[in-house]
PDB file of C-alpha atoms in Angstrom:
ATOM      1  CA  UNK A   1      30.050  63.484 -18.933  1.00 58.00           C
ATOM      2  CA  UNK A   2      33.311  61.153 -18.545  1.00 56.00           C
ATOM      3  CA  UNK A   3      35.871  62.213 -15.758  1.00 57.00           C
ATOM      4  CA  UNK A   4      39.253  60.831 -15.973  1.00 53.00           C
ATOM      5  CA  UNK A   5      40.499  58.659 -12.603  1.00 53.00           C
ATOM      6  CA  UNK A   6      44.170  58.499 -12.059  1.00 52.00           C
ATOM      7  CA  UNK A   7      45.212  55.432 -11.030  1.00 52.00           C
ATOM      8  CA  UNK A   8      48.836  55.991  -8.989  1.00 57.00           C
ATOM      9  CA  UNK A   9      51.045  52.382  -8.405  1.00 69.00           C
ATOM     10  CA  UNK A  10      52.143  51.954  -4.880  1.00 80.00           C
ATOM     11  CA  UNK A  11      55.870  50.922  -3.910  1.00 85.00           C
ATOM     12  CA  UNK A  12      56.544  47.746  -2.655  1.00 88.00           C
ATOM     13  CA  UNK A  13      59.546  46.133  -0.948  1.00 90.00           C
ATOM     14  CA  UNK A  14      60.756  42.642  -1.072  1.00 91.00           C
ATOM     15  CA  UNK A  15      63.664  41.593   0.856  1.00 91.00           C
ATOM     16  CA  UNK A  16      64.870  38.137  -0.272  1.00 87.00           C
ATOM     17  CA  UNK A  17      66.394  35.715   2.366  1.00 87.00           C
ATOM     18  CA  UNK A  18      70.309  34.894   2.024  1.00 90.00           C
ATOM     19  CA  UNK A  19      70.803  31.314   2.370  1.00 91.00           C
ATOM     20  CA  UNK A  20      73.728  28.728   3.453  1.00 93.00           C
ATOM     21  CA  UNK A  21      73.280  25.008   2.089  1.00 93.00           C
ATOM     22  CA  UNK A  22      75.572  22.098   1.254  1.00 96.00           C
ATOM     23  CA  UNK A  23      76.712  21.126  -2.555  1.00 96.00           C
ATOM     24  CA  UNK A  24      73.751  19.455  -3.922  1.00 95.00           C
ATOM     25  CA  UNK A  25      71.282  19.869  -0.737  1.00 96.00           C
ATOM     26  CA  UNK A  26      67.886  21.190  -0.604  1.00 94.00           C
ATOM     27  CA  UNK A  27      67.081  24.247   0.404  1.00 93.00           C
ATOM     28  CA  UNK A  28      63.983  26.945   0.556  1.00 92.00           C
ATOM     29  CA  UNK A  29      64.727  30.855  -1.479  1.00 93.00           C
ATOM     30  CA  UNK A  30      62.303  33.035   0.410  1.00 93.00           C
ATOM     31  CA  UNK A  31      61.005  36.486   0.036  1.00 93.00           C
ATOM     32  CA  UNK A  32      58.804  38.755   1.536  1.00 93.00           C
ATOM     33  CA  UNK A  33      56.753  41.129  -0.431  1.00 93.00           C
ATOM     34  CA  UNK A  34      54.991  44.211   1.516  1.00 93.00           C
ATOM     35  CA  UNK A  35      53.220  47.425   0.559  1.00 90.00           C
ATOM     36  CA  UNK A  36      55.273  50.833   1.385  1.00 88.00           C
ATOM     37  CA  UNK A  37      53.281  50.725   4.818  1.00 89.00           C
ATOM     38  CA  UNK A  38      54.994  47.466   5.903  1.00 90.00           C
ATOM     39  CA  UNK A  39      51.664  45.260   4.972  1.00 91.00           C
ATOM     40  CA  UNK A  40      52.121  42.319   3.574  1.00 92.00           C
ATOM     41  CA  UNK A  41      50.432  41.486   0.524  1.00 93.00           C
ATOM     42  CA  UNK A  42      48.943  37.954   0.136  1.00 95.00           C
ATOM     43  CA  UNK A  43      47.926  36.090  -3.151  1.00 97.00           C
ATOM     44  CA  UNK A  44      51.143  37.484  -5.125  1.00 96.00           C
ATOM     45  CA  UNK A  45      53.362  35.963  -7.580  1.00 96.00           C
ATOM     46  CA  UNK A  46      56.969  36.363  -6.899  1.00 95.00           C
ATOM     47  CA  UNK A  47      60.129  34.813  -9.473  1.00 96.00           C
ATOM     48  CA  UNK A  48      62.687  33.624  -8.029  1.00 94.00           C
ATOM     49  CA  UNK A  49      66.285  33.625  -9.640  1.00 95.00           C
ATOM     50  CA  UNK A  50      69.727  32.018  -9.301  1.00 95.00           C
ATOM     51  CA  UNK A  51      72.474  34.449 -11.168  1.00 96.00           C
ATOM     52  CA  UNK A  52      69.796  36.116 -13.066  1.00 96.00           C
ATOM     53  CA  UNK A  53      68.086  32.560 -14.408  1.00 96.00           C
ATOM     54  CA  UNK A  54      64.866  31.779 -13.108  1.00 97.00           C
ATOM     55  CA  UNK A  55      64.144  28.908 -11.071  1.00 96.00           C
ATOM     56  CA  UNK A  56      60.784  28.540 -10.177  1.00 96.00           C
ATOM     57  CA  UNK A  57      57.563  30.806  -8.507  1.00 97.00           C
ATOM     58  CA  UNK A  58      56.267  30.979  -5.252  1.00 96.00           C
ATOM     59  CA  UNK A  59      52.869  32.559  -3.735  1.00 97.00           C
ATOM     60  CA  UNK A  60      53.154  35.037  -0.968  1.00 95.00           C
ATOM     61  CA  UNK A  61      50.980  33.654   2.232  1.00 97.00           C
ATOM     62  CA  UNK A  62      49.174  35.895   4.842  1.00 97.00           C
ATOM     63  CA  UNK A  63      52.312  37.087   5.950  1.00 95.00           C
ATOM     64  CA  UNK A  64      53.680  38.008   2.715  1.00 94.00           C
ATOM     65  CA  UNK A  65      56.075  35.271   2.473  1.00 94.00           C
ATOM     66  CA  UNK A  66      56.450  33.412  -0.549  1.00 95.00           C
ATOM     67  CA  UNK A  67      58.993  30.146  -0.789  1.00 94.00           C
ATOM     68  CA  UNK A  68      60.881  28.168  -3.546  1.00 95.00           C
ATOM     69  CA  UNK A  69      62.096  24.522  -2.954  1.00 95.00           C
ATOM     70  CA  UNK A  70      65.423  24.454  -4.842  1.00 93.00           C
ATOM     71  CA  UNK A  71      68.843  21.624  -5.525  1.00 95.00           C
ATOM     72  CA  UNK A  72      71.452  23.768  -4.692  1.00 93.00           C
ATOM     73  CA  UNK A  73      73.844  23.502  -7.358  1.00 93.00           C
ATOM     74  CA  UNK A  74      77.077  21.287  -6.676  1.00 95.00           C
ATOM     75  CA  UNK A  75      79.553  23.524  -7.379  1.00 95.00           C
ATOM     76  CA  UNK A  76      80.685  25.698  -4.103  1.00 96.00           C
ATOM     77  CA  UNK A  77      80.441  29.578  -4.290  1.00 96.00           C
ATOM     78  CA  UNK A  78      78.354  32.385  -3.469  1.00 96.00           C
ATOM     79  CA  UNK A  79      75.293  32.953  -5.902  1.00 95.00           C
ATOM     80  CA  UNK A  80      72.797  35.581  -6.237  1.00 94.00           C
ATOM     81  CA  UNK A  81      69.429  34.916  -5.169  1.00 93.00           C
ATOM     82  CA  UNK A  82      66.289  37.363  -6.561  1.00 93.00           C
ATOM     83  CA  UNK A  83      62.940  37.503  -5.959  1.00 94.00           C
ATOM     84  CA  UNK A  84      60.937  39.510  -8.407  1.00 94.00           C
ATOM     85  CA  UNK A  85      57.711  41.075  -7.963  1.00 94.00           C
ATOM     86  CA  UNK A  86      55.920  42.089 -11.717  1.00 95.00           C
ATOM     87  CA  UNK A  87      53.539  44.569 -10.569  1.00 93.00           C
ATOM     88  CA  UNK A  88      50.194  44.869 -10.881  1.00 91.00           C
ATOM     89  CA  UNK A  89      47.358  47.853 -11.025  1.00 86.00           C
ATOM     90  CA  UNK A  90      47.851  48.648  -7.780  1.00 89.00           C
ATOM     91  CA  UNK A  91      51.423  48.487  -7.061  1.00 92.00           C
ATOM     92  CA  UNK A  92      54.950  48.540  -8.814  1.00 91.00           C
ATOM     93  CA  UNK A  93      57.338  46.180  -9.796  1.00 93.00           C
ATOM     94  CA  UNK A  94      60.106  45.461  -7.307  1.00 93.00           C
ATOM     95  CA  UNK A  95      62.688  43.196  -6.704  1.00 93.00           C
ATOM     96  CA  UNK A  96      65.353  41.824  -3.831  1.00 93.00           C
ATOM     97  CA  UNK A  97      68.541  40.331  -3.670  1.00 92.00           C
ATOM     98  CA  UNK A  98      70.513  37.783  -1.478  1.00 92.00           C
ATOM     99  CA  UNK A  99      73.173  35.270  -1.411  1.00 93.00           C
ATOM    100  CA  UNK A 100      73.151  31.448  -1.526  1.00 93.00           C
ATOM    101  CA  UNK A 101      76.099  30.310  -0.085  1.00 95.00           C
ATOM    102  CA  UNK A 102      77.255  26.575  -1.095  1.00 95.00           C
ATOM    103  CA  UNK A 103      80.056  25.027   0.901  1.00 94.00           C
TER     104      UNK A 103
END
């Protein structure tokens, strides 16, 4: 006899860092990815995007945190950063927003 298991996705939160840089620097987009209890989940894949285009992954680290070594572009302006969490089995998809500021 077969039972059926329901398998229910957890919600996750990611709060993506807002960011000040100069034209053309370097600077680190970082997130933070955690389960609905405020646990950080390690070993994750997050995408990271500059108005809407990706730029690159990172892997969250014991605390959650997952970075993304990026050229600023050399135009000043404000710019949307995301980080985007896919989802897995155990937990939904979820995303975050922020700001790069170049000046």
């Amino acid at each position: 006899r077969v039972r059926s298991i329901e398998v229910t996705q957890g919600p996750v939160k990611v709060r993506t860092y807002s960011k000040s840089v100069s034209p053309g620097g370097l600077v680190y987009l970082t997130a933070r990815l955690v389960n609905a209890s405020g646990q950080p989940l390690t070993g994750r894949t997050l995408t990271f995007k500059v108005n809407g285009v990706a730029v690159g992954t990172g892997v969250t680290n014991a605390n959650g945190v997952a970075a993304r070594r990026l050229t600023a572009p050399s135009t000043p302006g404000n710019y949307e950063v995301a980080a985007e969490f896919a989802g897995e089995e155990s937990y939904e998809a979820g995303s975050g927003a922020g700001t790069l500021t170049v000046g």
